[in-house]
C-alpha cells in the first residue's frame, strides 16, 4: 500500500514549488489512475517517490507499507518493491539489455537476502516474459534502450517490471507513443501482473489505456495537487470535456 | 575449463591452494596477498657484477652476458625521461633488488594439482557456466563457441623467475615453442640471437635499456610458418618479493602465415613502498601472420593516499615486418600507481595492420600516461586506435598517441577514437595526440570526447535496484564495451569485474 500525505516538493536549485500538498492512498491490489494537464507535476511525483536527485521535500510524507520512502536510497526503494516505468526511459550505451536486467534482478534479490538467480533460470524466465511482450532475442542483446523506438522502449519498461515483480508499480505515460497493438500488449502485461498484493499507479493522458487496464480509482492532478478523485467515469469525463470544467470547479 | 588447466599444470613450490583461497577472500584489491616463500636475493643495487650474476644464475652463454653488459654501459649514460604527465618521487635505482627467486626453485619441480594459475578467474566464483556468461555479456559469436573446447596454456612468472608452463607437449606437437626466455636463450639461441633487440633496440629508451641489462625472465614464443597456435598462450606475472624490481622480457615471433593470441595478466601484493616494474615486450610478425596481444594489468595501485603501488614503465612494440602482417594490442590498465606505457606498431610491411584497444582506469591517486604509436612505413598500411580513459578520485589520466605516416607509406589510413569519462570533479583527463603525415595520399582521422558519468543513467540503474557503485561499474563497462569485446572471452569477463573493483569508493 502506498500512502502519500500532504507532500510538498520544490526544486533543489530553484525556488520553484512543484508539488503543493499531494494526498494519495493506493491500497494493496488496486489500480489508480492519475490524469492531469501537462506540467501539473505527475512525473515529478513519480520521481520524488523513486528518489531522484534535484528535488527537495519541504513538507509531508510518503510510505510504502512500513517503509518510509523519503528516507531511503533509490535502490532501497526498488528493493522494497517500488517500480517506476519511466516516461522517458534512459539509454545506456554499451550495456546489454540482458546484462542490465540480470544485474537489476540480482541486486534486488541480494538486498532482500534472497539467492541470486542462476543464469540458466534467469534466461528461461526472461525469454518467456519477453515473448509475451513480443520482444525478440535481438532486442534483449542490444544496449539498453539505445536505438529502440518509442514503443520498444515502453515495452522494455514493462519487461523490467515483469522481471522485478514489484509491489507498487508506477507507470508514467507508458501508453504514449504506443500503436494499438503495442498498447494491448502492454495492457496485457500489466493485467497479468495484477494481484491482491500488487498495486498500480497509472499516469496517463488518455482514456484508451484505461479501457484495457480498468482502474479502481481515478485522480485528477493540477498545479501540484490532486484536485478530484472519482471512479472510472472521471476518465471518460476528461476524455469528453477536457479539464476546463474540473479546473473551474476548484477555481 | 579451470579444471582442465589444473589437471595439466606443472608448477613448482610457492604457489598453492592457500594463495588461491587468499585471493578469493581479499578485499578491494583482491590480489594483495603476500606469499610466504623463502627467497634468494642478489645484493641491492645494480652494477656490472649484478648483471653478470643474473646472467650466471640463468646459466646464459657468453654472448648473452655481453649483450647485457653492453646495455648496462649504455644505460649508465642515459637519463630518465620526464616528458610524461606523471609526478612521482625520484627513483633510487641502487635501492632495489634486481634479482629474487624462490629458494625452492633450485630443486626439482613438483606437480601441484590444485593450482589454477588463472587465479583471476572471477567467473568461477560467480558459479555460472562460461557460455551463459558470454551470452549475457553479449559476446560476439558466443552462441557458436563451445566454451568447453577452449584451452589456455599458461606460463607463470613469480618475481624474477618463470615457475612453470602448461600444455608444453601439446604445443610442441604443433611446433610451437612456448617457454621462459631464459630457457629459450639456452635451447633456441639462434632464434633469440636473431630477434632479441630487433624491435626494441638496447638503446631504445632509459627503461628498456635497463631492462636489457637486468631482465631476469619472461616468456618466449615462436609460432612456425603456417601454424595457427592450437590454444591461447598466457603469461601470468606476479611481483611478490619486497623492494624488488621486476624486469621481464617477452619475445614473440610469428613466422609467415601463423597466428597466435597471447594474454598477459599481472598482479602484485599490497606494499606501502612503491615497486619498480620495467618490462619489454617485442613482437616480430612476418608475412601474413597475425598476433593478438591482450593485457589485463592489475598491479597494486597504491592506497587511497597514494602510498605504495607499482611504478610501471613498460616498452611494448610490435614490428609488422613483412607484407600483410597484423597486430592487435588490447590492454586493460586498472592497476599501478604510475603507468608509462605505449604499446606500438611499426607497420613496415605493405598492407600491414595495427590495432590498439585500450581501457585505462585511474582512481584515487593513480596516474596513467598511456597510449600508442602507429608508425606507418609501408604502402597501404592501416591502423586503428580506440582508447577509453576513465578517471575517478584525484587521478590523472593521459592519452598520448603518435600517428606517423612516412613518405613511402602511401595510401595509408589511421582512425583514432579517444574517449574520456570523468567520475567526480577532482580528477583529470588529458588527450595528447601527435600526428605527422609526410605523404599526400594518406588519411588520418581523430575523434575525441570527454564526458562525465551521466546522472540520469545512474538514477535509472538505481531505480532498478543497483547500488551506486554497481551502477557506476555498469555504466563504465558500457562505456568500455568496444574494447572489452576485443578481448578474448575469459579476459573480458575478468576485465569487467576488475572495472568494478578498481572503481570501488569512487562515488558517494
Ligand atoms: N528539473 C526541473 N527544472 C525546472 N523545472 C522543472 C524541473 N522538473 C520539473 N519542472 C517543472 O515542474 C512542472 C511539473 O513537471 P512534470 O514533469 O512533473 O509534469 P507532468 O505532469 O509530468 O507533465 P506531462 O504531462 O507533460 O508529462 C513543470 O512545469 C516542469 O517544467
Ligand atoms: Mg510527465
mmCIF file of C-alpha atoms in Angstrom, chain B residues 174-441:
data_model
loop_
_atom_site.group_PDB
_atom_site.id
_atom_site.type_symbol
_atom_site.label_atom_id
_atom_site.label_comp_id
_atom_site.label_asym_id
_atom_site.label_seq_id
_atom_site.Cartn_x
_atom_site.Cartn_y
_atom_site.Cartn_z
ATOM 1 C CA UNK B 174 52.190 -28.173 -33.297
ATOM 2 C CA UNK B 175 55.784 -26.957 -33.469
ATOM 3 C CA UNK B 176 55.031 -24.019 -31.189
ATOM 4 C CA UNK B 177 57.732 -23.023 -28.756
ATOM 5 C CA UNK B 178 56.381 -21.510 -25.550
ATOM 6 C CA UNK B 179 58.853 -21.326 -22.716
ATOM 7 C CA UNK B 180 60.603 -18.918 -20.413
ATOM 8 C CA UNK B 181 63.032 -16.600 -22.116
ATOM 9 C CA UNK B 182 65.922 -17.966 -20.070
ATOM 10 C CA UNK B 183 65.147 -21.411 -21.379
ATOM 11 C CA UNK B 184 64.922 -20.043 -24.928
ATOM 12 C CA UNK B 185 68.332 -18.417 -24.575
ATOM 13 C CA UNK B 186 69.776 -21.822 -23.701
ATOM 14 C CA UNK B 187 67.695 -24.005 -26.014
ATOM 15 C CA UNK B 188 66.972 -21.805 -29.018
ATOM 16 C CA UNK B 189 69.909 -19.394 -29.220
ATOM 17 C CA UNK B 190 69.627 -18.961 -32.995
ATOM 18 C CA UNK B 191 66.101 -17.513 -32.693
ATOM 19 C CA UNK B 192 66.915 -15.357 -29.697
ATOM 20 C CA UNK B 193 70.090 -14.000 -31.282
ATOM 21 C CA UNK B 194 68.255 -13.175 -34.448
ATOM 22 C CA UNK B 195 65.293 -11.389 -32.890
ATOM 23 C CA UNK B 196 66.132 -10.144 -29.393
ATOM 24 C CA UNK B 197 66.523 -6.373 -29.511
ATOM 25 C CA UNK B 198 65.439 -6.248 -33.137
ATOM 26 C CA UNK B 199 62.175 -4.493 -32.312
ATOM 27 C CA UNK B 200 63.129 -2.624 -29.165
ATOM 28 C CA UNK B 201 66.841 -1.936 -29.543
ATOM 29 C CA UNK B 202 69.020 -1.992 -26.460
ATOM 30 C CA UNK B 203 69.385 1.757 -26.621
ATOM 31 C CA UNK B 204 65.693 2.484 -27.220
ATOM 32 C CA UNK B 205 64.885 4.290 -24.010
ATOM 33 C CA UNK B 206 66.054 4.512 -20.422
ATOM 34 C CA UNK B 207 63.747 1.830 -19.073
ATOM 35 C CA UNK B 208 64.143 -0.551 -22.000
ATOM 36 C CA UNK B 209 67.898 -0.280 -21.750
ATOM 37 C CA UNK B 210 67.809 -1.025 -18.024
ATOM 38 C CA UNK B 211 65.607 -3.986 -18.791
ATOM 39 C CA UNK B 212 68.066 -5.230 -21.431
ATOM 40 C CA UNK B 213 70.785 -5.265 -18.795
ATOM 41 C CA UNK B 214 68.925 -6.856 -15.903
ATOM 42 C CA UNK B 215 65.905 -8.720 -17.217
ATOM 43 C CA UNK B 216 65.552 -11.836 -15.203
ATOM 44 C CA UNK B 217 62.960 -13.836 -17.047
ATOM 45 C CA UNK B 218 59.862 -13.618 -19.159
ATOM 46 C CA UNK B 219 58.240 -15.586 -21.910
ATOM 47 C CA UNK B 220 59.321 -16.680 -25.333
ATOM 48 C CA UNK B 221 57.002 -17.685 -28.142
ATOM 49 C CA UNK B 222 57.746 -18.939 -31.603
ATOM 50 C CA UNK B 223 54.978 -19.922 -33.998
ATOM 51 C CA UNK B 224 56.273 -21.733 -37.076
ATOM 52 C CA UNK B 225 55.181 -20.819 -40.619
ATOM 53 C CA UNK B 226 51.571 -21.548 -41.490
ATOM 54 C CA UNK B 227 50.679 -22.579 -37.942
ATOM 55 C CA UNK B 228 47.656 -21.483 -36.063
ATOM 56 C CA UNK B 229 48.595 -21.826 -32.399
ATOM 57 C CA UNK B 230 46.217 -24.537 -31.085
ATOM 58 C CA UNK B 231 45.362 -22.596 -27.921
ATOM 59 C CA UNK B 232 45.685 -19.220 -26.318
ATOM 60 C CA UNK B 233 49.006 -18.562 -24.645
ATOM 61 C CA UNK B 234 49.134 -16.714 -21.394
ATOM 62 C CA UNK B 235 51.736 -15.363 -19.061
ATOM 63 C CA UNK B 236 50.812 -14.510 -15.551
ATOM 64 C CA UNK B 237 53.209 -12.102 -13.875
ATOM 65 C CA UNK B 238 53.367 -11.580 -10.212
ATOM 66 C CA UNK B 239 55.697 -9.431 -8.150
ATOM 67 C CA UNK B 240 55.827 -10.949 -4.695
ATOM 68 C CA UNK B 241 59.109 -10.082 -3.004
ATOM 69 C CA UNK B 242 59.523 -6.736 -1.312
ATOM 70 C CA UNK B 243 61.707 -3.968 -2.756
ATOM 71 C CA UNK B 244 62.152 -5.982 -5.874
ATOM 72 C CA UNK B 245 62.031 -4.572 -9.304
ATOM 73 C CA UNK B 246 60.569 -6.831 -11.905
ATOM 74 C CA UNK B 247 62.143 -6.703 -15.316
ATOM 75 C CA UNK B 248 60.655 -9.286 -17.536
ATOM 76 C CA UNK B 249 61.326 -9.642 -21.186
ATOM 77 C CA UNK B 250 58.948 -11.158 -23.656
ATOM 78 C CA UNK B 251 59.790 -12.083 -27.203
ATOM 79 C CA UNK B 252 57.156 -13.333 -29.610
ATOM 80 C CA UNK B 253 57.877 -14.373 -33.172
ATOM 81 C CA UNK B 254 55.035 -15.159 -35.546
ATOM 82 C CA UNK B 255 56.534 -16.693 -38.638
ATOM 83 C CA UNK B 256 54.934 -16.412 -42.082
ATOM 84 C CA UNK B 257 51.212 -17.112 -42.175
ATOM 85 C CA UNK B 258 50.934 -18.001 -38.488
ATOM 86 C CA UNK B 259 48.506 -16.876 -35.809
ATOM 87 C CA UNK B 260 48.629 -16.594 -32.047
ATOM 88 C CA UNK B 261 46.599 -14.954 -29.323
ATOM 89 C CA UNK B 262 48.605 -14.096 -26.252
ATOM 90 C CA UNK B 263 47.318 -12.988 -22.862
ATOM 91 C CA UNK B 264 49.212 -11.315 -20.120
ATOM 92 C CA UNK B 265 47.950 -10.878 -16.557
ATOM 93 C CA UNK B 266 49.696 -9.037 -13.771
ATOM 94 C CA UNK B 267 49.196 -8.718 -10.031
ATOM 95 C CA UNK B 268 51.302 -7.734 -7.044
ATOM 96 C CA UNK B 269 50.881 -7.721 -3.256
ATOM 97 C CA UNK B 270 49.933 -4.618 -1.300
ATOM 98 C CA UNK B 271 53.072 -2.856 -0.139
ATOM 99 C CA UNK B 272 53.392 0.631 1.174
ATOM 100 C CA UNK B 273 56.680 1.114 -0.626
ATOM 101 C CA UNK B 274 56.491 1.695 -4.348
ATOM 102 C CA UNK B 275 57.922 -1.029 -6.539
ATOM 103 C CA UNK B 276 59.502 -0.683 -9.930
ATOM 104 C CA UNK B 277 58.403 -2.655 -12.947
ATOM 105 C CA UNK B 278 60.152 -2.121 -16.270
ATOM 106 C CA UNK B 279 59.260 -4.729 -18.828
ATOM 107 C CA UNK B 280 59.974 -5.042 -22.513
ATOM 108 C CA UNK B 281 57.788 -6.910 -24.974
ATOM 109 C CA UNK B 282 58.977 -7.415 -28.527
ATOM 110 C CA UNK B 283 56.810 -8.942 -31.207
ATOM 111 C CA UNK B 284 58.035 -9.836 -34.669
ATOM 112 C CA UNK B 285 55.361 -10.571 -37.244
ATOM 113 C CA UNK B 286 56.273 -11.901 -40.649
ATOM 114 C CA UNK B 287 54.323 -12.127 -43.887
ATOM 115 C CA UNK B 288 50.580 -12.793 -43.478
ATOM 116 C CA UNK B 289 50.973 -13.600 -39.797
ATOM 117 C CA UNK B 290 48.770 -12.232 -37.070
ATOM 118 C CA UNK B 291 49.303 -11.657 -33.363
ATOM 119 C CA UNK B 292 46.762 -10.612 -30.758
ATOM 120 C CA UNK B 293 48.295 -9.443 -27.524
ATOM 121 C CA UNK B 294 45.963 -8.771 -24.605
ATOM 122 C CA UNK B 295 46.934 -7.437 -21.223
ATOM 123 C CA UNK B 296 44.988 -7.114 -18.038
ATOM 124 C CA UNK B 297 47.279 -5.112 -15.833
ATOM 125 C CA UNK B 298 46.213 -5.060 -12.245
ATOM 126 C CA UNK B 299 49.385 -4.276 -10.351
ATOM 127 C CA UNK B 300 48.737 -2.835 -6.914
ATOM 128 C CA UNK B 301 47.742 0.824 -7.453
ATOM 129 C CA UNK B 302 48.837 2.141 -4.060
ATOM 130 C CA UNK B 303 46.427 3.090 -1.299
ATOM 131 C CA UNK B 304 43.941 5.965 -1.266
ATOM 132 C CA UNK B 305 46.622 8.430 -0.200
ATOM 133 C CA UNK B 306 48.939 7.296 -2.943
ATOM 134 C CA UNK B 307 51.261 5.278 -0.765
ATOM 135 C CA UNK B 308 52.972 2.329 -2.381
ATOM 136 C CA UNK B 309 51.936 0.714 -5.616
ATOM 137 C CA UNK B 310 53.772 -0.298 -8.721
ATOM 138 C CA UNK B 311 55.641 2.140 -10.935
ATOM 139 C CA UNK B 312 55.056 0.614 -14.298
ATOM 140 C CA UNK B 313 57.422 1.701 -17.089
ATOM 141 C CA UNK B 314 56.882 -0.621 -19.965
ATOM 142 C CA UNK B 315 58.054 -0.719 -23.558
ATOM 143 C CA UNK B 316 55.921 -2.843 -25.847
ATOM 144 C CA UNK B 317 56.326 -2.856 -29.559
ATOM 145 C CA UNK B 318 55.252 -4.973 -32.488
ATOM 146 C CA UNK B 319 57.043 -4.970 -35.796
ATOM 147 C CA UNK B 320 54.860 -5.916 -38.753
ATOM 148 C CA UNK B 321 57.987 -6.673 -40.656
ATOM 149 C CA UNK B 322 56.506 -8.092 -43.822
ATOM 150 C CA UNK B 323 53.520 -7.733 -46.072
ATOM 151 C CA UNK B 324 50.028 -8.129 -44.601
ATOM 152 C CA UNK B 325 51.304 -8.732 -41.105
ATOM 153 C CA UNK B 326 48.732 -7.883 -38.472
ATOM 154 C CA UNK B 327 48.878 -6.990 -34.810
ATOM 155 C CA UNK B 328 46.218 -6.133 -32.290
ATOM 156 C CA UNK B 329 47.093 -4.786 -28.866
ATOM 157 C CA UNK B 330 44.336 -4.803 -26.279
ATOM 158 C CA UNK B 331 45.017 -3.541 -22.826
ATOM 159 C CA UNK B 332 43.025 -3.070 -19.663
ATOM 160 C CA UNK B 333 45.086 -0.962 -17.310
ATOM 161 C CA UNK B 334 43.464 -0.781 -13.906
ATOM 162 C CA UNK B 335 46.403 -1.023 -11.568
ATOM 163 C CA UNK B 336 49.794 0.599 -10.893
ATOM 164 C CA UNK B 337 50.441 3.867 -9.117
ATOM 165 C CA UNK B 338 52.240 5.140 -12.193
ATOM 166 C CA UNK B 339 51.680 3.843 -15.705
ATOM 167 C CA UNK B 340 54.043 4.768 -18.514
ATOM 168 C CA UNK B 341 53.162 2.573 -21.396
ATOM 169 C CA UNK B 342 52.734 2.954 -25.153
ATOM 170 C CA UNK B 343 52.310 -0.359 -26.964
ATOM 171 C CA UNK B 344 53.311 0.485 -30.507
ATOM 172 C CA UNK B 345 53.048 -0.846 -34.018
ATOM 173 C CA UNK B 346 55.663 -0.496 -36.710
ATOM 174 C CA UNK B 347 53.798 -1.037 -39.940
ATOM 175 C CA UNK B 348 56.695 -1.806 -42.207
ATOM 176 C CA UNK B 349 55.235 -4.449 -44.500
ATOM 177 C CA UNK B 350 52.890 -3.360 -47.266
ATOM 178 C CA UNK B 351 49.243 -3.611 -46.282
ATOM 179 C CA UNK B 352 50.186 -4.423 -42.734
ATOM 180 C CA UNK B 353 47.704 -3.533 -39.999
ATOM 181 C CA UNK B 354 47.959 -2.357 -36.437
ATOM 182 C CA UNK B 355 45.156 -2.008 -33.900
ATOM 183 C CA UNK B 356 45.230 -0.682 -30.384
ATOM 184 C CA UNK B 357 42.320 -1.019 -27.967
ATOM 185 C CA UNK B 358 42.775 0.378 -24.526
ATOM 186 C CA UNK B 359 40.927 0.864 -21.290
ATOM 187 C CA UNK B 360 42.842 2.844 -18.708
ATOM 188 C CA UNK B 361 41.254 3.384 -15.329
ATOM 189 C CA UNK B 362 42.821 5.673 -12.794
ATOM 190 C CA UNK B 363 41.244 6.066 -9.362
ATOM 191 C CA UNK B 364 42.359 7.733 -6.115
ATOM 192 C CA UNK B 365 45.935 8.991 -6.609
ATOM 193 C CA UNK B 366 46.787 6.875 -9.637
ATOM 194 C CA UNK B 367 48.465 8.455 -12.625
ATOM 195 C CA UNK B 368 48.362 6.938 -16.047
ATOM 196 C CA UNK B 369 50.139 8.230 -19.135
ATOM 197 C CA UNK B 370 49.433 5.713 -21.803
ATOM 198 C CA UNK B 371 48.644 5.400 -25.481
ATOM 199 C CA UNK B 372 50.217 4.048 -28.592
ATOM 200 C CA UNK B 373 52.399 4.814 -31.566
ATOM 201 C CA UNK B 374 51.407 3.816 -35.065
ATOM 202 C CA UNK B 375 54.389 4.165 -37.334
ATOM 203 C CA UNK B 376 53.302 3.707 -40.935
ATOM 204 C CA UNK B 377 56.304 2.897 -43.108
ATOM 205 C CA UNK B 378 54.810 0.654 -45.797
ATOM 206 C CA UNK B 379 52.275 1.305 -48.540
ATOM 207 C CA UNK B 380 48.565 0.761 -47.887
ATOM 208 C CA UNK B 381 49.012 0.251 -44.193
ATOM 209 C CA UNK B 382 46.080 0.589 -41.788
ATOM 210 C CA UNK B 383 45.812 1.410 -38.145
ATOM 211 C CA UNK B 384 43.010 1.867 -35.686
ATOM 212 C CA UNK B 385 43.141 3.248 -32.155
ATOM 213 C CA UNK B 386 40.281 3.029 -29.668
ATOM 214 C CA UNK B 387 41.122 4.434 -26.282
ATOM 215 C CA UNK B 388 38.792 4.650 -23.299
ATOM 216 C CA UNK B 389 40.157 6.549 -20.340
ATOM 217 C CA UNK B 390 38.306 6.623 -17.030
ATOM 218 C CA UNK B 391 39.363 8.925 -14.229
ATOM 219 C CA UNK B 392 37.979 8.940 -10.707
ATOM 220 C CA UNK B 393 39.061 10.258 -7.318
ATOM 221 C CA UNK B 394 42.060 12.544 -7.719
ATOM 222 C CA UNK B 395 43.554 10.563 -10.541
ATOM 223 C CA UNK B 396 45.138 11.914 -13.697
ATOM 224 C CA UNK B 397 44.721 10.021 -16.920
ATOM 225 C CA UNK B 398 46.556 10.986 -20.099
ATOM 226 C CA UNK B 399 46.195 9.518 -23.540
ATOM 227 C CA UNK B 400 49.359 10.130 -25.538
ATOM 228 C CA UNK B 401 49.370 8.851 -29.073
ATOM 229 C CA UNK B 402 51.511 9.245 -32.144
ATOM 230 C CA UNK B 403 50.357 8.531 -35.662
ATOM 231 C CA UNK B 404 53.120 8.893 -38.178
ATOM 232 C CA UNK B 405 52.757 8.431 -41.935
ATOM 233 C CA UNK B 406 56.145 8.262 -43.601
ATOM 234 C CA UNK B 407 56.738 9.428 -47.181
ATOM 235 C CA UNK B 408 56.654 5.871 -48.543
ATOM 236 C CA UNK B 409 53.538 4.891 -46.600
ATOM 237 C CA UNK B 410 51.269 5.992 -49.422
ATOM 238 C CA UNK B 411 47.515 5.355 -49.304
ATOM 239 C CA UNK B 412 47.608 4.568 -45.634
ATOM 240 C CA UNK B 413 44.858 5.148 -43.127
ATOM 241 C CA UNK B 414 44.513 5.759 -39.454
ATOM 242 C CA UNK B 415 41.392 6.116 -37.389
ATOM 243 C CA UNK B 416 41.671 7.240 -33.799
ATOM 244 C CA UNK B 417 38.858 7.439 -31.304
ATOM 245 C CA UNK B 418 39.683 8.644 -27.892
ATOM 246 C CA UNK B 419 37.016 8.905 -25.204
ATOM 247 C CA UNK B 420 37.436 10.069 -21.642
ATOM 248 C CA UNK B 421 34.989 9.612 -18.824
ATOM 249 C CA UNK B 422 35.208 11.541 -15.577
ATOM 250 C CA UNK B 423 33.760 10.404 -12.268
ATOM 251 C CA UNK B 424 33.638 13.216 -9.732
ATOM 252 C CA UNK B 425 35.239 16.625 -10.169
ATOM 253 C CA UNK B 426 38.707 16.217 -8.740
ATOM 254 C CA UNK B 427 40.198 14.059 -11.444
ATOM 255 C CA UNK B 428 41.651 14.928 -14.799
ATOM 256 C CA UNK B 429 41.676 13.572 -18.336
ATOM 257 C CA UNK B 430 44.116 14.720 -20.981
ATOM 258 C CA UNK B 431 44.488 13.850 -24.621
ATOM 259 C CA UNK B 432 47.781 14.459 -26.372
ATOM 260 C CA UNK B 433 47.674 13.327 -29.979
ATOM 261 C CA UNK B 434 50.734 13.774 -32.198
ATOM 262 C CA UNK B 435 50.071 13.420 -35.898
ATOM 263 C CA UNK B 436 52.697 13.524 -38.660
ATOM 264 C CA UNK B 437 51.722 12.932 -42.255
ATOM 265 C CA UNK B 438 54.535 13.064 -44.782
ATOM 266 C CA UNK B 439 52.739 11.989 -47.924
ATOM 267 C CA UNK B 440 49.666 13.322 -49.672
ATOM 268 C CA UNK B 441 47.648 10.150 -50.215
#
